[in-house]
């Protein structure tokens, strides 16, 4: 029995949902509470039973929104004084028991993690994983909106230039329309990767996502930066699966459910070196046009063992991506 868990994010954008649910049909994800927008990719997948939110205890998350708002109010008060703010926040930007603006100001100005620093290690840099992950979630959501707006702007700009050019043949060497060479915003997993991973594991334990009784845990991510971080910090790395292009069954395909079950079965440790049973099915079914990439690594030891606690001491993590 295996349990697939999406990590290390608490916000799932449409592309993340699409990629993860293309490979796996029963995925748990960590939720920090709050209402999930009706009609979103996440809510639709929850309704279909493909995604399952798991939340931390209500007692733990009580007052989180007010703490976030108090912190944001403090930062708004200091807008325009970026140099001073960076200096004040250099040691620690995340707090426990910050109930108001005055308290936040006091903690920052006293360099609030002096006591935590004395304890040393990663906990000294991360006073409250819940508060950190909430801010990471807000950043991810805002980033998604910005990327969507920029894509619309790019499309509108391109359409405008096409209209201005009319039906004339493009002249070689002509400059491309403004915005056509824009690079999409960075992989969110590149931003404070270690903090995301360590904080996620701490909260996942609190939510009961990593209970040993649930069987083998398989972590799935859409972030290459997260996979790179895990691999580079592990002492032992076993390459369980590495496929750059595989036919992925689309929604509505009669073979999809069986294919996804075979996909999760091949991640069984005793079967990792065997030929996958689903190759004939995927190759022979020509009705599905999607293709994807999947990597599976089994990791243990090194800094991972020092920084995070994981059932069995071994981490099975998959990186998934849709090519088309």
mmCIF file with all atom_site columns, N, CA and C in Angstrom, residues 136-162:
data_model
loop_
_atom_site.group_PDB
_atom_site.id
_atom_site.type_symbol
_atom_site.label_atom_id
_atom_site.label_alt_id
_atom_site.label_comp_id
_atom_site.label_asym_id
_atom_site.label_entity_id
_atom_site.label_seq_id
_atom_site.pdbx_PDB_ins_code
_atom_site.Cartn_x
_atom_site.Cartn_y
_atom_site.Cartn_z
_atom_site.occupancy
_atom_site.B_iso_or_equiv
_atom_site.pdbx_formal_charge
_atom_site.auth_seq_id
_atom_site.auth_comp_id
_atom_site.auth_asym_id
_atom_site.auth_atom_id
_atom_site.pdbx_PDB_model_num
ATOM 1  N N  . UNK A 1 136 ? 4.687  31.574 2.055   1.00 0.00 ? 136 UNK A N  1
ATOM 2  C CA . UNK A 1 136 ? 5.076  30.933 0.801   1.00 0.00 ? 136 UNK A CA 1
ATOM 3  C C  . UNK A 1 136 ? 3.841  30.688 -0.070  1.00 0.00 ? 136 UNK A C  1
ATOM 4  N N  . UNK A 1 137 ? 2.750  30.284 0.546   1.00 0.00 ? 137 UNK A N  1
ATOM 5  C CA . UNK A 1 137 ? 1.500  30.057 -0.181  1.00 0.00 ? 137 UNK A CA 1
ATOM 6  C C  . UNK A 1 137 ? 0.995  31.351 -0.808  1.00 0.00 ? 137 UNK A C  1
ATOM 7  N N  . UNK A 1 138 ? 1.026  32.431 -0.039  1.00 0.00 ? 138 UNK A N  1
ATOM 8  C CA . UNK A 1 138 ? 0.590  33.727 -0.561  1.00 0.00 ? 138 UNK A CA 1
ATOM 9  C C  . UNK A 1 138 ? 1.463  34.134 -1.747  1.00 0.00 ? 138 UNK A C  1
ATOM 10 N N  . UNK A 1 139 ? 2.764  33.936 -1.611  1.00 0.00 ? 139 UNK A N  1
ATOM 11 C CA . UNK A 1 139 ? 3.685  34.285 -2.706  1.00 0.00 ? 139 UNK A CA 1
ATOM 12 C C  . UNK A 1 139 ? 3.384  33.464 -3.948  1.00 0.00 ? 139 UNK A C  1
ATOM 13 N N  . UNK A 1 140 ? 3.150  32.152 -3.768  1.00 0.00 ? 140 UNK A N  1
ATOM 14 C CA . UNK A 1 140 ? 2.854  31.283 -4.903  1.00 0.00 ? 140 UNK A CA 1
ATOM 15 C C  . UNK A 1 140 ? 1.568  31.702 -5.607  1.00 0.00 ? 140 UNK A C  1
ATOM 16 N N  . UNK A 1 141 ? 0.553  32.065 -4.830  1.00 0.00 ? 141 UNK A N  1
ATOM 17 C CA . UNK A 1 141 ? -0.722 32.466 -5.420  1.00 0.00 ? 141 UNK A CA 1
ATOM 18 C C  . UNK A 1 141 ? -0.589 33.782 -6.187  1.00 0.00 ? 141 UNK A C  1
ATOM 19 N N  . UNK A 1 142 ? 0.130  34.727 -5.591  1.00 0.00 ? 142 UNK A N  1
ATOM 20 C CA . UNK A 1 142 ? 0.315  36.012 -6.263  1.00 0.00 ? 142 UNK A CA 1
ATOM 21 C C  . UNK A 1 142 ? 1.159  35.849 -7.515  1.00 0.00 ? 142 UNK A C  1
ATOM 22 N N  . UNK A 1 143 ? 2.177  34.995 -7.448  1.00 0.00 ? 143 UNK A N  1
ATOM 23 C CA . UNK A 1 143 ? 3.020  34.725 -8.607  1.00 0.00 ? 143 UNK A CA 1
ATOM 24 C C  . UNK A 1 143 ? 2.193  34.140 -9.746  1.00 0.00 ? 143 UNK A C  1
ATOM 25 N N  . UNK A 1 144 ? 1.285  33.248 -9.419  1.00 0.00 ? 144 UNK A N  1
ATOM 26 C CA . UNK A 1 144 ? 0.430  32.616 -10.432 1.00 0.00 ? 144 UNK A CA 1
ATOM 27 C C  . UNK A 1 144 ? -0.447 33.650 -11.130 1.00 0.00 ? 144 UNK A C  1
ATOM 28 N N  . UNK A 1 145 ? -1.007 34.575 -10.347 1.00 0.00 ? 145 UNK A N  1
ATOM 29 C CA . UNK A 1 145 ? -1.845 35.623 -10.927 1.00 0.00 ? 145 UNK A CA 1
ATOM 30 C C  . UNK A 1 145 ? -1.023 36.524 -11.842 1.00 0.00 ? 145 UNK A C  1
ATOM 31 N N  . UNK A 1 146 ? 0.183  36.881 -11.400 1.00 0.00 ? 146 UNK A N  1
ATOM 32 C CA . UNK A 1 146 ? 1.062  37.736 -12.206 1.00 0.00 ? 146 UNK A CA 1
ATOM 33 C C  . UNK A 1 146 ? 1.414  37.046 -13.521 1.00 0.00 ? 146 UNK A C  1
ATOM 34 N N  . UNK A 1 147 ? 1.772  35.763 -13.447 1.00 0.00 ? 147 UNK A N  1
ATOM 35 C CA . UNK A 1 147 ? 2.130  35.012 -14.651 1.00 0.00 ? 147 UNK A CA 1
ATOM 36 C C  . UNK A 1 147 ? 0.949  34.940 -15.621 1.00 0.00 ? 147 UNK A C  1
ATOM 37 N N  . UNK A 1 148 ? -0.232 34.745 -15.086 1.00 0.00 ? 148 UNK A N  1
ATOM 38 C CA . UNK A 1 148 ? -1.431 34.681 -15.933 1.00 0.00 ? 148 UNK A CA 1
ATOM 39 C C  . UNK A 1 148 ? -1.677 36.024 -16.610 1.00 0.00 ? 148 UNK A C  1
ATOM 40 N N  . UNK A 1 149 ? -1.552 37.114 -15.849 1.00 0.00 ? 149 UNK A N  1
ATOM 41 C CA . UNK A 1 149 ? -1.768 38.449 -16.417 1.00 0.00 ? 149 UNK A CA 1
ATOM 42 C C  . UNK A 1 149 ? -0.726 38.768 -17.479 1.00 0.00 ? 149 UNK A C  1
ATOM 43 N N  . UNK A 1 150 ? 0.520  38.368 -17.222 1.00 0.00 ? 150 UNK A N  1
ATOM 44 C CA . UNK A 1 150 ? 1.573  38.621 -18.206 1.00 0.00 ? 150 UNK A CA 1
ATOM 45 C C  . UNK A 1 150 ? 1.341  37.819 -19.487 1.00 0.00 ? 150 UNK A C  1
ATOM 46 N N  . UNK A 1 151 ? 0.832  36.606 -19.344 1.00 0.00 ? 151 UNK A N  1
ATOM 47 C CA . UNK A 1 151 ? 0.543  35.786 -20.524 1.00 0.00 ? 151 UNK A CA 1
ATOM 48 C C  . UNK A 1 151 ? -0.552 36.417 -21.364 1.00 0.00 ? 151 UNK A C  1
ATOM 49 N N  . UNK A 1 152 ? -1.565 36.944 -20.693 1.00 0.00 ? 152 UNK A N  1
ATOM 50 C CA . UNK A 1 152 ? -2.646 37.637 -21.417 1.00 0.00 ? 152 UNK A CA 1
ATOM 51 C C  . UNK A 1 152 ? -2.090 38.871 -22.121 1.00 0.00 ? 152 UNK A C  1
ATOM 52 N N  . UNK A 1 153 ? -1.224 39.621 -21.433 1.00 0.00 ? 153 UNK A N  1
ATOM 53 C CA . UNK A 1 153 ? -0.618 40.801 -22.033 1.00 0.00 ? 153 UNK A CA 1
ATOM 54 C C  . UNK A 1 153 ? 0.221  40.424 -23.248 1.00 0.00 ? 153 UNK A C  1
ATOM 55 N N  . UNK A 1 154 ? 0.994  39.332 -23.137 1.00 0.00 ? 154 UNK A N  1
ATOM 56 C CA . UNK A 1 154 ? 1.798  38.871 -24.267 1.00 0.00 ? 154 UNK A CA 1
ATOM 57 C C  . UNK A 1 154 ? 0.915  38.525 -25.459 1.00 0.00 ? 154 UNK A C  1
ATOM 58 N N  . UNK A 1 155 ? -0.198 37.828 -25.181 1.00 0.00 ? 155 UNK A N  1
ATOM 59 C CA . UNK A 1 155 ? -1.100 37.430 -26.263 1.00 0.00 ? 155 UNK A CA 1
ATOM 60 C C  . UNK A 1 155 ? -1.730 38.654 -26.922 1.00 0.00 ? 155 UNK A C  1
ATOM 61 N N  . UNK A 1 156 ? -2.145 39.615 -26.100 1.00 0.00 ? 156 UNK A N  1
ATOM 62 C CA . UNK A 1 156 ? -2.754 40.840 -26.646 1.00 0.00 ? 156 UNK A CA 1
ATOM 63 C C  . UNK A 1 156 ? -1.747 41.632 -27.468 1.00 0.00 ? 156 UNK A C  1
ATOM 64 N N  . UNK A 1 157 ? -0.509 41.708 -26.966 1.00 0.00 ? 157 UNK A N  1
ATOM 65 C CA . UNK A 1 157 ? 0.532  42.434 -27.684 1.00 0.00 ? 157 UNK A CA 1
ATOM 66 C C  . UNK A 1 157 ? 0.833  41.769 -29.032 1.00 0.00 ? 157 UNK A C  1
ATOM 67 N N  . UNK A 1 158 ? 0.928  40.450 -29.009 1.00 0.00 ? 158 UNK A N  1
ATOM 68 C CA . UNK A 1 158 ? 1.193  39.714 -30.237 1.00 0.00 ? 158 UNK A CA 1
ATOM 69 C C  . UNK A 1 158 ? 0.068  39.908 -31.247 1.00 0.00 ? 158 UNK A C  1
ATOM 70 N N  . UNK A 1 159 ? -1.181 39.854 -30.767 1.00 0.00 ? 159 UNK A N  1
ATOM 71 C CA . UNK A 1 159 ? -2.329 40.039 -31.654 1.00 0.00 ? 159 UNK A CA 1
ATOM 72 C C  . UNK A 1 159 ? -2.341 41.443 -32.246 1.00 0.00 ? 159 UNK A C  1
ATOM 73 N N  . UNK A 1 160 ? -1.948 42.434 -31.455 1.00 0.00 ? 160 UNK A N  1
ATOM 74 C CA . UNK A 1 160 ? -1.910 43.812 -31.935 1.00 0.00 ? 160 UNK A CA 1
ATOM 75 C C  . UNK A 1 160 ? -0.878 43.973 -33.048 1.00 0.00 ? 160 UNK A C  1
ATOM 76 N N  . UNK A 1 161 ? 0.303  43.393 -32.847 1.00 0.00 ? 161 UNK A N  1
ATOM 77 C CA . UNK A 1 161 ? 1.331  43.491 -33.877 1.00 0.00 ? 161 UNK A CA 1
ATOM 78 C C  . UNK A 1 161 ? 0.923  42.750 -35.147 1.00 0.00 ? 161 UNK A C  1
ATOM 79 N N  . UNK A 1 162 ? 0.247  41.621 -34.982 1.00 0.00 ? 162 UNK A N  1
ATOM 80 C CA . UNK A 1 162 ? -0.224 40.882 -36.146 1.00 0.00 ? 162 UNK A CA 1
ATOM 81 C C  . UNK A 1 162 ? -1.232 41.725 -36.930 1.00 0.00 ? 162 UNK A C  1
#
